[in-house]
Amino acid sequence: MEKLSDLELQNQTILFRQRLDDGETLDDLLPEAFATIREANKRVLGMFAYDVQILGGIALHQGNIAEMKTGEGKTLTATFPLYLNGLSSKGAILVTTNDYLAKRDAEEMGQVFKWLGLTVGVGVFEDDEDVDTETRKAVYDADVTYTTSTALGFDYLTDNLVASKNEKFMRDFNYVIVDEADEVLLDSAQTPLIISGSPRVQSNLYDISDQFVQTLSEEEYYYDEEDKVVYLTSKGSRYADEYFDIDDLYSNKNFELNRHINLALRAHNLYKKNKDYVVEDDEVKLLDIRTGRILEGTRLQSGIHQAIETKEKVKKTKESRAMGSVTYQSLFNMFPKIAGMSGTAKIAEDELISTYKLPVIVIPTNTPVQRIDFPDKVYTTLPEKLQATIDTVKEIHKTGQPILLVSGTVDISEIYSKLLLQEGIAHSVLTAKNVAKEALIIKEAGQLGAVTVATPLAGRGTDIKLGKGVKELGGLAVIGTERMPNSRVDWQLRGRAGRQGDPGMSLFFVSLEDEILINHGPKWVRRYFKNHKDKSQGKLLTQKRFRRAVAQAQEKSEDAAVSARNFTIQYDESLRVQRKKIYALRDSLIFDEESVKDEIDAIFKEMIKYYIAHHPKRTLQSLRRYILDNYSYKFQYYSQDFDIRSDHSVYRLLWHLYRNETIRKEEIIDNPEKISEFYRVSILKAIDECWIEQVDHLQQLKSVVSTRQIAQRNGMFEYYEESLLSYDRLGEEVKKKIIRNVMLSSVDKTPDGKHSIYFV
Ligand code: ADP
């Protein structure tokens, strides 16, 4: 490849595509295609990929997660499978963790793809950017697309809410590489993405439920602070029956009341003012637990926000309907081929295989790792730990060795920052939201004498290069001020040091007062802490059992996260099946060129028969009511020989109304294409309205049954059962709505020949 001229090298893309057309496979092309982009990278970017990067590229092409350490050059590695799979013209998507990285990589790596004749798309936009369908289409039609998991998920949901094929912008998924795969595929996958839309009707149940829960005595509800559950005891539900004068709170009829009582119970017990939220400007604003900041514009879903507003007696915001929801598990599993990259995936391989069928392949580092990872230093109390950490930082700082000091939360970072100031040690703090600026600070973090205080979230994907003279001092020192909820995060932090064979070290400080030990540590640790907290005087705990306890606490924390994710997957399962069917149905309608009139005919026939069968005791009045509600606002009279008892007469009447109305509308529209569009939209609207109800209903139901689970009922089973029942009802509802859409919509033609259709 080296010998080829630029033009010859660029021409390879055309040759490869011809060979694909002639029946060769991507696997056949791999060696030559990889050689081509390796040479192109060298010419365009000035980087010639290492052999281990080629190995990584092969692992990615074959649909694995490639575990590659920080600084090994995952960005460059990904260009290999992206180029190869991009040749197929079916799309190769790279998902990064944030907008900044997606844009940066698309710009930098994009140069090479363009040079080789591939198209490149970026799926992230500014918040206020007005993005039209053409632009979105170009993003997903590109051979190679850089985007984020959130943008991809919301685009997927949006794409399945459009009304015509001209508005569709996504094509079938083909191949995706997920950067920071364990974080995206596992950690972020704990909560589903929800797209919300039209406001629901505001209910007055919030107020009465709020008043009700405040009258509850202790035996009437159960609250477990650690597990974060709260529900009415059987005594409580009996009291509710009495209070609201109802037969059974758990019957379907009282679903909404039950749901609101649950919301009020949670608002009063699980959400604490000034910890989980603040009240400011007559509004409830959520706090980010990790950073302590106000999450502007973020609201809790499914009514819990409104329940808190009721509790705090501020104005209630409109509750919006969930219009679509998808978990990352479902989203990524729609790709025929998934691959991922991460520095720390091997530890989570079991879960990655069981959830995504994704094996993890460990790619060796380009040069051997020289970092030294010291065992944890464990202290009894927090102040002792703080002191010991600062002492160590001072020691190291004296030598000029750069230090990265990482804490779990912004609060703790700020404490360290203050302590460093007191010691007169200049440092940068990296907790801000501005990822682009963080990248700059991270670049400085490897210079002589630098001290950088950070949270793990900060500076993802930007590696720390060592400044002049730093190697001789031992490279970067990573100091962790606590063990993170997940050992993968610890390893990511350690991995900041010792990149590309550099020297470096890592060391974690722990106290028995750390959150992870309090929440998940063995009981004896708490006892030990109580007995020794006042007399330990800075003593380092060297016994093995303390380090073991730390490891155990972390394992328990990881297990809790795994089961929370399993729960999410199980709940999503029935929704996933239904979503698949509905979206497929929508697509078949949108893309079907045939007229759907025959189907409409069939639906009317079926529903007329259904009406007749279900109303044996009908009267003239009740039929008239039915017609006014569903067929015509203007219905006046029956013909002479009309016999309300005769099924046949009723059938003829309704069928006649339908025929007349559609003939009338078709005459006004007077264009075959527009006529079939009218019927198509009548169906689509009906499906969407019912489906949105269904998604929303299941969303609400989930919050009710997950608390019932503990109250001796099998919540998951009830959820599945109700989900199925409501899905069956949905089919019927859709048909009823179709009838109304066809019959009660009004069609007008303006003098200039345009026509307008209004649905009820
Ligand atoms: P990772 O995401 O694996 O931590 P990056 O993709 O950020 O690593 O790359 C780390 C640094 O290494 C970048 O500055 C990149 O330009 C550089 N790099 C990667 N591969 C090579 C290579 N083959 N030759 C020279 N520099 C490289």
Short mmCIF file of C-alpha atoms and ligand atoms in Angstrom, two decimals, residues 46-50 53 68-76 104 461-463 465 499, ligand 1:
data_model
loop_
_atom_site.label_atom_id
_atom_site.label_comp_id
_atom_site.label_asym_id
_atom_site.label_seq_id
_atom_site.Cartn_x
_atom_site.Cartn_y
_atom_site.Cartn_z
CA GLY A 46 0.28 11.20 10.49
CA MET A 47 -0.41 8.14 12.66
CA PHE A 48 0.56 4.62 11.63
CA ALA A 49 -1.50 2.15 13.64
CA TYR A 50 0.35 -0.27 15.91
CA GLN A 53 -4.55 -1.59 17.19
CA MET A 68 -7.93 -1.71 25.36
CA LYS A 69 -6.36 0.39 28.07
CA THR A 70 -6.48 4.17 28.20
CA GLY A 71 -4.08 5.78 25.80
CA GLU A 72 -3.84 2.76 23.53
CA GLY A 73 -5.60 4.77 20.84
CA LYS A 74 -9.14 3.43 20.63
CA THR A 75 -10.21 6.34 18.44
CA LEU A 76 -7.77 5.34 15.73
CA ARG A 104 -14.25 15.85 17.75
CA GLY A 461 -11.80 9.89 26.66
CA THR A 462 -8.96 12.33 26.82
CA ASP A 463 -5.70 10.87 27.88
CA LYS A 465 0.32 12.79 28.35
CA ARG A 499 -0.28 4.85 29.40
P1 ADP B 1 -7.93 5.97 24.31
O1 ADP B 1 -9.30 6.43 23.89
O2 ADP B 1 -7.66 4.55 23.99
O3 ADP B 1 -7.58 6.32 25.69
P2 ADP B 1 -7.09 7.88 22.35
O4 ADP B 1 -7.82 7.36 21.20
O5 ADP B 1 -7.57 9.10 23.02
O6 ADP B 1 -6.88 6.74 23.42
O7 ADP B 1 -5.59 8.07 21.87
C1 ADP B 1 -4.57 8.42 22.75
C2 ADP B 1 -3.49 9.22 22.04
O8 ADP B 1 -2.65 8.37 21.31
C3 ADP B 1 -4.04 10.24 21.08
O9 ADP B 1 -3.35 11.44 21.28
C4 ADP B 1 -3.72 9.65 19.73
O10 ADP B 1 -3.52 10.67 18.80
C5 ADP B 1 -2.45 8.87 19.99
N1 ADP B 1 -2.28 7.71 19.11
C6 ADP B 1 -3.15 6.67 19.00
N2 ADP B 1 -2.66 5.76 18.14
C7 ADP B 1 -1.49 6.23 17.68
C8 ADP B 1 -0.50 5.74 16.75
N3 ADP B 1 -0.66 4.57 16.13
N4 ADP B 1 0.58 6.49 16.53
C9 ADP B 1 0.73 7.66 17.16
N5 ADP B 1 -0.13 8.18 18.04
C10 ADP B 1 -1.24 7.48 18.31
#
